[in-house]
Amino acid sequence: MTSEGWGRRSFLKVTGGAALAASFGTWAFRSRAGMRPAEASFGFLTDTFLSPPGEGKDAGKMGGGLMYGHALTLAQDVVSAMAEKDPGLGFIVHGGGFSRPAPFGTNPAPPAGDLISSSSLEIICPGAGKGLESWSKGGVTFIRLAEEKECPRRVPSRLYNREAQLAGLEEVLADATDSLVVIVSRPPLIEVDKAKGFAADDRDALLDIFRRHPQVSLVLSGKALANGAGRIPGGPLNLVTCSTAAYPCGARTVSVASRDGEVTARSDFVQSRRQDLVEESFHNGGPPKPLANLGERADRRLVLTGSGEIEAIVSGPGPNLAPFWRERDEVTLAVASDTHLCLDRFVDEDESKNYELIGHFPEEGSKMILEDVIDQIVSGRHRVEFYDEVFLSSPSAEANYVEAPVDALLFCGDLTEHGEEDEALLFRSYLQGLPGRVREKTLVTVGNHDAKGTFAENGPASSSAPISNFYEGFGPRDGKVDYVQRLTDWLTLVVLDSTIPTHSNLGFSQDKIDWLEDVLSSREGEAVLIASHHPIYPLSIVPPLMNAYLKSRYHFTRKRSAARMQLQRLFARHGNVKAVISGHYHGVVVDAFKKASTFGAASDDGSTVHFQVPCTIEYPNGYRVFKARREGNKASLEYFTAYTREAELRARSSRATIFKVLGTRPSPGGRYLREPDRAGRDGIFEARLAMPDPYDLSDLNVRGFKDGTAMGGKGKGGKANIRGLIEFTL
């Protein structure tokens, strides 16, 4: 498989041996009887490339994806993340590539102390070019090999003072015959992504020594700027670790132990939590296409046991909420998004002017519309008449509504405007005030507006625990906002937290993507709906109100998004992902995206359908209703869009300055007026599903408030947009 990006899931080649494939084979690992008990848990990071502090535009300079201007920030965050993820770590080993030499006449790179002092753990930084070094921790002997110089990743490395190091290596190993030995070497002994390790004669000399000393169990390397793993034939396992300063911006935690003559090793990849910088590195660094291989688990998290078995560590499907219903063939789900509940005291003068410009409502309006939407959902009677002129002529007319009792309710992010605790308390009070039958089946995810303010007072939050704890009981739990809710025995909803606090960038950590892969694998034979605030797929139509905003946000306009690419490929490989639901764009669009056969999709349903949920607080002030049905192994998902009954507020929003300037205020088209009574009370549900919004785009100057029709109705996926009903096989 190839793609437009690459990373730690890259293709692996082991020179003279076998590759460690995604399926993880069985390995004949050589253990040594009589090896004394030893155990060490530590972190391993490499190629931090700490760089001279830049000024102005130079602060963010990058080369090959390396975040030179943010290298120290990334390294410090990865070190902190390792300690947080594994409290049992005893120390951290730095594998080399510590700093980037300063160009002549510029400031020197940050000293080692800047990184070391930021960690509560001991960071061992062996000296570059100072020859062989060894030390002992937890009964484990560590030996560090020195390069002659830090060569480019595609140039073979040479041992510094070769003969002296080889002799010293023999001497240390002769004194450690009963000790578990870990080798630290920046150049790898295997080839990863065509990056060069040691020169052939140096490599052969090292392997000859390692084969004669089977206590050498593990080699830790860097330099490749990617992850890799491979067993040296007749020798140790070589783990290659990516740089902290280039995508995927991470390091490893490692646990090794020898007991009863058996050696066990475990390694977990730890990625930077600064997903904004991770995504920026992926986009701007532009790894070459031939090296691309996203969306496959390979060597990131693995276990090596004494018997030689290597296996992936499966994350498990938690938090996995109990099913709403054990057996049920029909479920109706309402989804509202971007409620932006606002309190006036947090709105300054400039923000108030912006609200008037874009038709956004502060406190009074946001409360009124949210209350109206909730009332419609609770009553199961939904306004589907799009035109306010028609609706106001007879607000209670049955033809303006669809009767569809709702079984479950999801709020799809941007619950509040500023993320302040008082706004969140108010929103939560609305949830708690729902009737019991609805409250027990109400879920939330969060958006970029929620993950700021009170919940990210000190910048990008390192944990989602505060906001998860706040909304516990409505989906989030155990400190996570990602969760699995089985609606019934054949239909699962997976809710993803897509936010990077204080940023509006789309952000999915590698751990989250791997967790999701485990969830999808455990749900084969079911239909899976994915919900996140930020769109995972691009939209064929974007509301004009959002165009200028979106052009300034790279996760919308840039094609190279690691998170999007990996998720899209993941969904393409899993036939059970039937639909993806998102908000954030404040529009109403449905697009279908093909599951390319090259990704191994085993399904007769050739696409994943992406539903955009409109904003309640800005025009068109609506929400969506989905009805899922099952008959045997066949199922369907019907949908329609409903609108607030607060027609005066809605009209005020549509008359906002920006809509007037862009010429997007709709008016009833002739085709609609000729067929106002085409569906009676008994058939209106199906009729509205056949045309979710009762107008045709060709009759109106509207962009972004319509299901379908962009690119001749084919959307970005090249398939006609699906309107009203999708059918699939379980």
XYZ file of C-alpha atoms in Angstrom:
730
model
C 0.000 0.000 0.000
C 1.164 3.510 -0.671
C -0.253 6.874 0.367
C 0.713 10.497 0.517
C 2.386 10.192 3.901
C 4.518 7.987 6.020
C 5.481 7.469 9.632
C 6.168 4.867 12.219
C 3.946 2.371 10.446
C 6.318 2.311 7.512
C 7.459 -0.653 5.436
C 10.294 -2.549 7.079
C 13.178 -4.359 5.397
C 15.600 -6.494 7.355
C 18.855 -6.989 5.500
C 19.751 -10.668 5.339
C 16.720 -11.657 7.387
C 12.962 -11.463 7.497
C 10.677 -8.484 7.945
C 8.427 -8.062 10.931
C 5.067 -7.811 9.215
C 1.845 -6.337 10.503
C 0.652 -9.830 11.407
C 3.695 -10.471 13.643
C 5.353 -13.828 13.054
C 6.899 -16.258 15.515
C 10.581 -15.862 16.242
C 13.174 -18.312 17.582
C 14.607 -16.061 20.252
C 17.911 -17.202 21.752
C 17.834 -17.160 25.532
C 20.748 -18.070 27.799
C 20.343 -20.537 30.641
C 21.942 -19.338 33.843
C 21.481 -15.640 33.064
C 20.962 -13.922 36.375
C 17.612 -12.246 37.101
C 17.448 -8.647 35.917
C 14.745 -6.129 35.097
C 14.675 -2.556 33.832
C 11.913 -0.243 32.630
C 13.064 2.875 30.855
C 12.324 5.349 28.111
C 14.262 5.580 24.865
C 14.277 8.687 22.694
C 16.569 9.685 19.892
C 17.170 12.333 17.240
C 15.724 15.201 19.260
C 17.637 17.694 17.065
C 17.477 20.482 19.624
C 18.054 23.589 17.578
C 19.189 27.171 17.956
C 16.328 29.376 19.148
C 15.093 31.128 16.031
C 13.781 34.614 15.678
C 10.741 35.651 13.699
C 9.952 33.377 10.796
C 13.084 31.302 11.440
C 11.559 29.961 14.670
C 9.437 27.482 12.756
C 11.925 26.510 10.057
C 11.807 22.894 9.058
C 13.734 20.599 6.810
C 12.490 17.152 5.866
C 9.639 17.535 8.332
C 11.955 18.322 11.247
C 10.384 20.881 13.565
C 13.581 22.753 14.327
C 11.822 25.704 15.884
C 9.768 23.420 18.158
C 12.260 20.596 18.762
C 12.777 21.335 22.447
C 9.026 21.679 23.053
C 8.368 18.329 21.377
C 11.194 16.544 23.211
C 10.073 17.884 26.575
C 6.476 16.880 25.897
C 7.446 13.354 24.821
C 9.590 12.908 27.949
C 6.683 14.096 30.088
C 4.231 11.850 28.220
C 6.441 8.796 28.773
C 6.590 9.427 32.518
C 2.824 9.967 32.650
C 1.986 6.906 30.569
C 4.288 4.555 32.488
C 4.784 5.615 36.132
C 7.132 2.648 36.578
C 9.855 4.099 34.343
C 13.172 4.323 36.139
C 15.164 6.470 33.712
C 15.413 7.599 30.064
C 18.181 6.838 27.579
C 18.973 9.245 24.735
C 20.159 7.395 21.636
C 21.939 10.198 19.788
C 21.197 13.038 17.386
C 20.816 15.247 20.426
C 21.133 18.657 18.762
C 21.333 20.269 15.382
C 24.629 22.113 14.842
C 24.167 25.870 14.754
C 24.977 27.545 11.440
C 27.973 29.870 11.564
C 27.198 33.104 13.371
C 23.953 31.945 15.002
C 23.014 31.056 18.545
C 24.099 27.647 19.847
C 21.580 24.849 20.209
C 19.865 24.498 23.585
C 22.148 22.678 26.039
C 21.381 19.223 27.366
C 20.296 20.795 30.633
C 17.256 22.380 28.985
C 15.844 18.930 28.290
C 17.249 17.131 31.323
C 16.032 19.707 33.814
C 12.490 19.489 32.450
C 12.155 15.839 33.499
C 11.711 14.296 36.913
C 13.470 11.204 35.530
C 17.187 10.747 35.008
C 18.050 11.230 31.325
C 21.234 9.437 30.290
C 22.860 11.266 27.367
C 25.997 9.353 26.286
C 28.709 11.583 24.869
C 28.928 11.679 21.062
C 32.250 10.537 19.590
C 33.754 9.575 22.953
C 34.040 5.881 22.291
C 32.339 2.904 23.892
C 30.370 3.538 27.087
C 28.694 1.055 29.423
C 26.633 1.213 32.587
C 24.316 -1.004 34.631
C 20.716 -0.405 35.708
C 18.497 -2.933 37.453
C 21.032 -5.663 36.755
C 20.825 -4.936 33.001
C 24.075 -4.003 31.249
C 23.790 -1.136 28.740
C 26.478 -0.575 26.111
C 26.519 2.488 23.909
C 28.328 2.399 20.539
C 29.690 5.669 19.152
C 29.486 6.822 15.520
C 32.506 8.316 13.861
C 30.259 11.247 13.072
C 26.553 11.777 12.731
C 26.114 11.037 9.040
C 22.978 11.779 7.000
C 20.355 9.058 7.329
C 21.040 7.709 3.829
C 24.811 7.516 4.317
C 26.284 4.421 6.046
C 27.732 5.141 9.492
C 31.171 4.130 10.713
C 32.227 3.164 14.196
C 34.275 5.825 15.927
C 37.785 4.489 16.645
C 36.657 1.146 15.229
C 39.279 -1.251 16.550
C 39.217 0.196 20.053
C 35.394 -0.003 20.249
C 35.235 -3.574 18.962
C 37.896 -4.638 21.463
C 36.126 -2.773 24.250
C 32.817 -4.387 23.307
C 34.387 -7.864 23.513
C 35.878 -7.003 26.896
C 32.610 -5.736 28.418
C 30.644 -8.730 27.121
C 33.263 -11.160 28.463
C 32.718 -9.649 31.907
C 28.908 -9.800 31.549
C 28.345 -13.378 30.451
C 25.455 -13.840 32.886
C 23.930 -10.397 32.360
C 21.085 -9.312 30.087
C 22.693 -6.817 27.648
C 21.035 -3.938 25.795
C 22.986 -2.161 23.038
C 22.342 1.525 22.343
C 23.388 2.557 18.840
C 22.046 5.457 16.823
C 22.683 3.685 13.467
C 20.456 0.597 13.195
C 21.551 -2.909 12.278
C 18.490 -3.338 10.065
C 17.317 -1.193 7.159
C 14.191 0.898 7.742
C 12.685 3.111 5.028
C 15.944 2.851 3.064
C 17.784 4.691 5.820
C 21.359 3.459 6.103
C 22.724 1.898 9.253
C 26.315 0.820 9.723
C 28.710 0.301 6.856
C 28.786 -3.365 5.844
C 32.127 -4.264 7.414
C 31.279 -2.584 10.735
C 27.856 -4.226 10.772
C 29.289 -7.669 10.049
C 31.869 -7.268 12.799
C 29.181 -6.270 15.317
C 26.861 -9.114 14.338
C 29.684 -11.608 14.656
C 30.257 -10.431 18.227
C 26.553 -10.470 19.081
C 26.129 -14.034 17.784
C 28.955 -15.188 20.013
C 27.409 -13.417 23.000
C 23.731 -14.430 23.185
C 23.227 -12.288 26.297
C 22.940 -9.372 23.839
C 19.152 -9.414 23.622
C 18.091 -5.999 22.383
C 19.525 -3.226 20.204
C 17.945 0.244 20.426
C 18.541 2.542 17.441
C 17.390 5.749 15.793
C 18.548 7.710 12.741
C 15.877 6.328 10.359
C 13.345 9.010 11.445
C 10.778 6.206 11.467
C 9.925 3.159 13.539
C 11.041 -0.327 12.666
C 11.685 -3.672 14.283
C 13.435 -6.802 13.156
C 15.180 -9.849 14.508
C 18.795 -10.130 13.440
C 19.230 -13.719 12.155
C 20.911 -15.575 14.987
C 21.101 -12.410 17.008
C 19.137 -9.822 18.994
C 15.963 -7.891 18.257
C 16.629 -4.406 16.842
C 14.041 -1.734 17.691
C 14.379 1.422 15.605
C 12.716 4.558 16.972
C 11.562 7.688 15.176
C 12.647 11.226 15.977
C 10.789 13.350 18.512
C 11.198 16.295 16.143
C 9.620 14.865 12.975
C 6.399 13.026 12.250
C 5.206 10.962 14.078
C 7.151 12.791 16.853
C 7.590 10.168 19.527
C 9.734 7.761 21.518
C 9.504 4.364 23.202
C 9.025 2.960 26.650
C 10.877 -0.323 27.009
C 10.715 -3.058 29.635
C 13.251 -5.896 29.592
C 13.668 -8.744 32.039
C 15.487 -12.048 32.380
C 14.002 -14.777 34.530
C 14.878 -18.470 34.582
C 17.059 -18.023 31.517
C 14.262 -16.432 29.467
C 14.345 -12.872 28.206
C 11.160 -10.867 27.748
C 10.885 -7.418 26.235
C 7.991 -5.020 25.749
C 7.924 -1.723 23.908
C 5.185 0.910 23.661
C 5.335 3.873 21.317
C 4.643 7.233 22.997
C 3.680 10.115 20.725
C 3.806 13.815 21.503
C 0.504 15.169 22.770
C 1.070 18.343 20.763
C -0.986 17.088 17.861
C -0.928 20.538 16.283
C 2.846 20.246 15.873
C 2.627 16.583 14.841
C 0.190 17.495 12.062
C 2.296 20.494 11.042
C 5.368 18.285 10.714
C 3.462 15.783 8.590
C 2.040 18.438 6.311
C 5.070 20.654 5.828
C 7.723 17.968 6.015
C 6.246 16.079 3.131
C 7.812 12.618 3.372
C 8.255 11.233 -0.160
C 5.338 9.306 -1.590
C 7.259 6.070 -2.299
C 7.823 5.709 1.453
C 4.190 6.266 2.338
C 2.396 3.598 4.321
C -0.234 4.897 6.701
C -2.956 2.991 8.435
C -1.263 -0.297 9.339
C -0.111 -1.370 12.781
C 3.389 -2.808 12.565
C 6.181 -2.477 15.111
C 4.848 0.226 17.369
C 3.675 -1.752 20.357
C 4.970 -5.243 20.697
C 6.022 -7.946 23.115
C 8.970 -10.284 22.746
C 8.755 -13.337 24.999
C 11.394 -15.889 25.815
C 9.840 -18.345 23.375
C 10.363 -15.808 20.637
C 6.728 -14.897 19.981
C 6.214 -11.297 18.899
C 2.722 -9.880 19.034
C 0.877 -6.577 18.908
C -0.551 -5.208 22.112
C -4.278 -4.745 21.544
C -5.744 -1.667 23.179
C -9.152 -3.136 23.896
C -12.492 -1.490 23.136
C -12.951 0.560 26.329
C -14.489 2.776 27.416
C -17.244 0.507 26.122
C -20.663 1.515 27.424
C -23.390 -1.028 28.047
C -25.853 -1.475 25.156
C -28.892 0.773 25.200
C -30.947 -2.190 23.988
C -29.925 -5.832 23.755
C -32.186 -6.689 20.852
C -33.982 -4.124 18.778
C -34.511 -3.882 15.023
C -35.245 -0.146 14.811
C -33.503 2.799 16.473
C -33.978 6.547 15.920
C -31.073 8.850 16.787
C -31.230 12.665 16.808
C -27.953 14.571 16.378
C -27.536 18.263 17.190
C -24.246 20.103 16.810
C -22.620 23.472 17.411
C -25.118 24.733 19.956
C -22.505 27.297 21.136
C -24.409 28.017 24.339
C -23.214 31.473 25.334
C -23.290 33.744 28.384
C -23.182 37.471 27.658
C -20.635 38.272 30.351
C -17.964 36.431 28.360
C -18.679 38.404 25.166
C -16.596 41.530 24.572
C -17.455 44.359 22.185
C -15.449 43.013 19.250
C -16.965 39.556 19.589
C -20.449 41.044 19.726
C -19.825 42.828 16.414
C -18.638 39.575 14.871
C -21.820 37.859 16.020
C -23.915 40.483 14.241
C -21.806 40.104 11.125
C -22.218 36.338 10.853
C -25.692 35.878 12.327
C -24.506 34.192 15.527
C -26.555 34.541 18.726
C -25.238 35.285 22.208
C -27.014 34.364 25.434
C -30.726 34.951 24.811
C -30.793 33.578 21.287
C -28.597 30.564 22.014
C -30.804 29.587 24.945
C -34.046 29.994 22.986
C -32.923 27.889 20.037
C -31.375 25.155 22.182
C -34.566 24.928 24.243
C -36.642 24.731 21.075
C -34.487 22.012 19.514
C -34.562 19.981 22.731
C -38.353 20.377 22.943
C -38.807 19.097 19.385
C -36.517 16.129 19.976
C -38.225 15.187 23.250
C -41.684 15.494 21.681
C -40.654 13.539 18.575
C -42.295 16.138 16.340
C -39.760 17.870 14.093
C -40.095 20.908 11.866
C -38.958 19.949 8.347
C -40.335 22.942 6.445
C -37.262 24.833 5.295
C -38.807 28.155 4.260
C -39.772 30.507 7.062
C -42.282 32.266 4.801
C -44.138 28.995 4.256
C -43.748 27.859 7.865
C -45.036 31.122 9.384
C -48.132 31.068 7.193
C -49.282 28.072 9.236
C -46.800 27.193 12.048
C -48.902 24.309 13.350
C -49.740 22.697 10.010
C -49.085 18.967 9.992
C -47.376 19.267 6.594
C -44.574 21.266 8.244
C -43.597 18.441 10.602
C -42.452 14.848 10.745
C -43.549 12.606 13.584
C -40.473 10.590 14.580
C -40.101 9.632 18.247
C -36.431 9.774 19.207
C -34.788 6.916 21.081
C -31.340 8.469 21.636
C -29.726 11.907 21.355
C -26.160 12.968 20.514
C -24.691 16.469 20.809
C -21.791 16.571 18.357
C -19.453 19.180 19.871
C -19.089 22.921 20.422
C -21.637 22.604 23.175
C -20.591 25.993 24.571
C -19.142 29.123 23.003
C -16.167 29.887 25.260
C -15.534 26.684 27.168
C -16.062 28.510 30.451
C -17.281 26.494 33.414
C -20.441 28.560 33.900
C -21.454 27.968 30.275
C -20.692 24.267 30.635
C -22.702 24.109 33.877
C -25.646 25.696 32.074
C -25.409 23.256 29.179
C -25.154 20.318 31.555
C -28.240 21.548 33.380
C -30.175 21.232 30.107
C -28.961 17.629 29.807
C -29.878 16.843 33.390
C -33.313 18.403 32.886
C -34.233 16.036 30.052
C -36.983 13.511 30.749
C -35.532 10.312 32.178
C -36.154 8.181 29.108
C -34.171 10.661 26.957
C -31.566 11.680 29.548
C -30.482 8.058 29.978
C -29.864 7.823 26.230
C -28.146 11.213 25.699
C -24.482 11.384 24.672
C -21.994 14.178 23.992
C -18.679 14.705 22.317
C -16.690 17.910 22.532
C -15.497 20.465 20.018
C -12.712 23.009 19.871
C -14.878 25.631 21.618
C -15.426 23.273 24.553
C -11.757 22.360 24.944
C -10.596 25.841 25.883
C -11.405 28.354 28.606
C -11.791 26.587 31.936
C -10.788 23.252 30.448
C -7.456 24.447 29.004
C -6.377 27.388 31.132
C -2.668 26.818 30.519
C -2.711 26.266 26.780
C -3.066 22.936 25.002
C -4.258 20.442 27.585
C -2.272 17.261 28.064
C -5.309 15.395 29.330
C -8.986 15.195 28.450
C -9.772 14.093 32.013
C -11.243 17.431 33.232
C -13.816 17.691 30.456
C -14.469 13.947 30.531
C -15.161 14.051 34.248
C -17.433 17.061 33.787
C -19.675 15.282 31.270
C -19.458 11.828 32.853
C -22.806 10.097 32.613
C -23.327 11.392 29.076
C -20.789 9.141 27.340
C -17.340 10.336 28.491
C -15.842 8.378 31.362
C -12.542 7.122 32.773
C -10.932 10.438 31.839
C -11.609 9.915 28.121
C -13.966 11.580 25.664
C -13.587 8.718 23.171
C -16.010 5.882 23.821
C -18.065 3.092 22.294
C -21.828 3.043 22.735
C -23.620 -0.017 21.429
C -27.098 1.162 20.504
C -28.289 -2.397 20.039
C -26.840 -5.814 19.222
C -26.203 -4.904 15.556
C -25.568 -1.140 15.656
C -22.614 0.572 17.374
C -21.851 4.275 17.757
C -18.180 5.222 18.241
C -17.681 8.773 19.528
C -14.274 10.409 18.956
C -12.744 13.470 20.563
C -11.141 15.274 17.608
C -10.025 18.414 19.417
C -6.667 19.935 20.125
C -7.438 22.261 23.042
C -7.118 25.989 22.252
C -6.632 25.112 18.584
C -9.261 24.282 15.989
C -6.946 21.810 14.289
C -8.144 18.302 13.711
C -6.068 16.011 15.900
C -6.043 12.252 16.400
C -3.125 10.699 18.242
C -1.634 7.464 16.979
C -2.835 5.698 20.131
C -6.367 6.842 19.393
C -6.240 5.587 15.823
C -4.926 2.231 17.009
C -7.629 2.036 19.685
C -10.221 2.724 17.003
C -8.736 0.011 14.805
C -9.114 -2.447 17.676
C -12.720 -1.342 18.199
C -13.618 -1.803 14.528
C -11.992 -5.231 14.443
C -14.078 -6.265 17.463
C -17.302 -5.101 15.767
C -17.187 -7.113 12.543
C -20.662 -8.191 11.527
C -22.231 -5.046 12.985
C -22.945 -1.630 11.518
C -20.725 1.105 12.948
C -21.484 4.826 13.000
C -18.546 7.166 13.726
C -19.209 10.577 15.291
C -16.700 13.396 15.827
C -16.934 17.154 15.978
C -14.388 17.837 13.228
C -15.109 16.350 9.792
C -12.878 13.417 8.929
C -13.771 13.700 5.252
C -13.774 16.839 3.098
C -17.126 18.310 2.113
C -18.279 18.787 -1.457
C -20.036 22.035 -0.508
C -18.955 24.482 2.158
C -21.200 27.283 3.480
C -19.974 30.682 2.243
C -19.888 31.907 5.817
C -17.109 29.433 6.513
C -14.969 29.857 3.397
C -12.606 32.560 4.636
C -12.319 30.883 8.019
C -11.595 27.489 6.545
C -8.879 28.797 4.254
C -6.928 29.879 7.304
C -7.126 26.449 8.961
C -4.822 23.843 7.476
C -6.843 20.820 8.547
C -9.502 21.895 6.045
C -7.515 23.276 3.137
C -4.402 21.101 3.200
C -4.612 17.661 1.678
C -1.753 16.293 3.741
C -3.339 15.540 7.092
C -1.964 12.470 8.853
C -5.065 12.046 11.006
C -7.474 12.288 8.087
C -5.457 10.046 5.809
C -5.058 7.303 8.380
C -8.712 7.386 9.430
C -9.979 7.395 5.849
C -7.788 4.408 5.028
C -8.852 2.673 8.220
C -12.530 3.122 7.327
C -11.828 1.945 3.784
C -10.418 -1.310 5.130
C -13.357 -1.932 7.471
C -16.619 -2.668 5.715
C -18.586 -2.235 8.943
C -18.062 1.564 8.988
C -21.279 2.662 7.301
C -21.476 6.351 8.189
C -19.439 9.184 9.676
C -21.275 12.070 11.376
C -19.666 15.444 12.095
C -20.353 19.097 12.851
C -18.046 22.141 12.906
C -18.723 23.317 9.335
C -22.176 24.748 10.181
C -23.578 23.310 6.939
C -25.760 20.499 5.628
C -24.070 18.141 3.187
C -24.025 14.402 2.544
C -21.203 12.794 0.553
C -20.291 9.198 -0.202
C -16.669 8.042 -0.218
C -15.694 4.824 -1.930
C -13.998 1.990 -0.087
C -11.191 1.304 -2.566
C -10.590 -2.403 -3.070
C -6.853 -1.809 -2.765
C -7.422 -1.219 0.933
C -8.955 -4.646 1.356
C -12.520 -3.595 2.133
C -14.507 -6.807 2.557
C -17.988 -5.458 2.030
C -20.598 -5.274 -0.668
C -21.297 -1.718 0.492
C -18.911 0.284 -1.625
C -18.772 3.510 0.349
C -18.754 5.257 3.698
C -21.297 8.073 3.869
C -20.300 11.356 5.524
C -23.114 13.364 7.111
C -22.614 17.000 8.049
C -24.877 18.168 10.897
C -25.945 21.836 10.689
C -25.320 24.413 13.397
C -28.251 25.170 15.692
C -27.076 28.692 16.535
C -26.386 29.928 12.986
C -28.388 29.641 9.816
C -29.890 27.231 8.818
C -30.396 26.513 12.583
C -31.097 22.807 12.346
C -30.316 19.278 13.453
C -30.529 15.789 11.944
C -32.595 12.708 12.681
C -31.466 9.196 11.677
C -33.645 6.086 11.713
C -31.766 2.772 11.506
C -33.702 -0.409 10.625
C -32.702 -4.053 10.333
C -34.361 -6.938 8.508
C -32.258 -10.071 8.746
C -28.772 -9.232 7.525
C -30.004 -6.197 5.583
C -30.191 -2.757 7.161
C -30.903 0.855 6.214
C -30.323 4.341 7.558
C -32.938 6.967 6.754
C -32.313 10.598 7.571
C -33.768 14.079 7.394
C -32.907 17.597 8.527
C -35.128 19.515 10.970
C -35.087 23.229 11.861
C -35.826 25.442 14.808
C -39.370 26.783 15.146
C -37.879 30.109 16.332
C -38.469 31.516 12.860
C -37.803 35.138 13.785
C -34.363 34.313 15.158
C -33.671 32.133 12.145
C -34.682 34.900 9.774
C -32.459 37.350 11.656
C -29.525 34.973 11.258
C -30.141 34.555 7.528
C -30.222 38.350 7.110
C -26.775 38.784 8.663
C -24.400 41.100 6.809
C -22.183 38.336 5.510
C -25.136 36.522 3.952
C -26.307 39.699 2.300
C -22.855 40.389 0.900
C -22.494 36.857 -0.403
C -26.002 36.809 -1.804
C -27.018 33.560 -0.179
C -30.388 34.314 1.339
C -32.767 31.704 -0.087
C -36.254 32.218 -1.417
C -38.815 29.569 -2.382
C -38.244 28.110 -5.822
C -40.989 27.451 -8.338
C -40.542 23.717 -8.246
C -41.161 23.663 -4.509
C -44.208 25.927 -4.674
C -45.800 23.754 -7.362
C -45.675 20.722 -5.089
C -46.388 21.923 -1.568
C -48.848 19.129 -0.791
C -47.132 16.182 -2.417
C -46.837 14.315 0.917
C -49.633 13.885 3.375
C -49.347 13.156 7.086
C -48.994 9.389 6.653
C -46.279 9.575 4.015
C -44.392 12.706 4.948
C -41.558 10.879 6.736
C -40.563 8.920 3.648
C -41.230 11.848 1.347
C -38.984 14.185 3.308
C -36.303 11.518 3.366
C -36.397 11.321 -0.401
C -35.656 15.053 -0.438
C -34.332 15.957 3.023
C -34.544 19.713 2.462
C -37.655 20.604 0.451
C -35.948 22.655 -2.218
C -33.604 22.096 -5.105
C -30.216 23.776 -5.285
C -30.750 24.697 -8.940
C -33.616 26.933 -7.837
C -31.664 28.762 -5.139
C -28.487 30.748 -4.662
C -27.479 28.648 -1.667
C -24.218 26.784 -1.105
C -23.682 24.480 1.808
C -27.249 24.092 3.028
C -28.138 21.221 0.803
C -27.729 17.456 0.796
C -25.877 16.689 -2.404
C -25.649 18.183 -5.903
C -22.021 19.442 -5.802
C -19.925 18.422 -8.784
C -23.010 17.262 -10.617
C -24.165 15.302 -7.604
C -20.998 13.247 -7.386
C -19.208 14.968 -4.491
C -15.563 14.383 -3.682
C -15.956 10.622 -3.638
C -16.972 10.396 -7.284
C -20.263 8.755 -6.382
C -23.694 10.360 -6.522
C -24.559 11.933 -3.185
C -26.971 9.807 -1.208
C -30.128 11.587 -0.170
C -32.614 10.227 2.304
C -31.713 6.559 2.528
C -28.655 4.338 2.527
C -28.869 0.559 2.560
C -26.206 -1.929 3.541
C -25.477 -5.496 4.514
C -24.444 -6.526 8.012
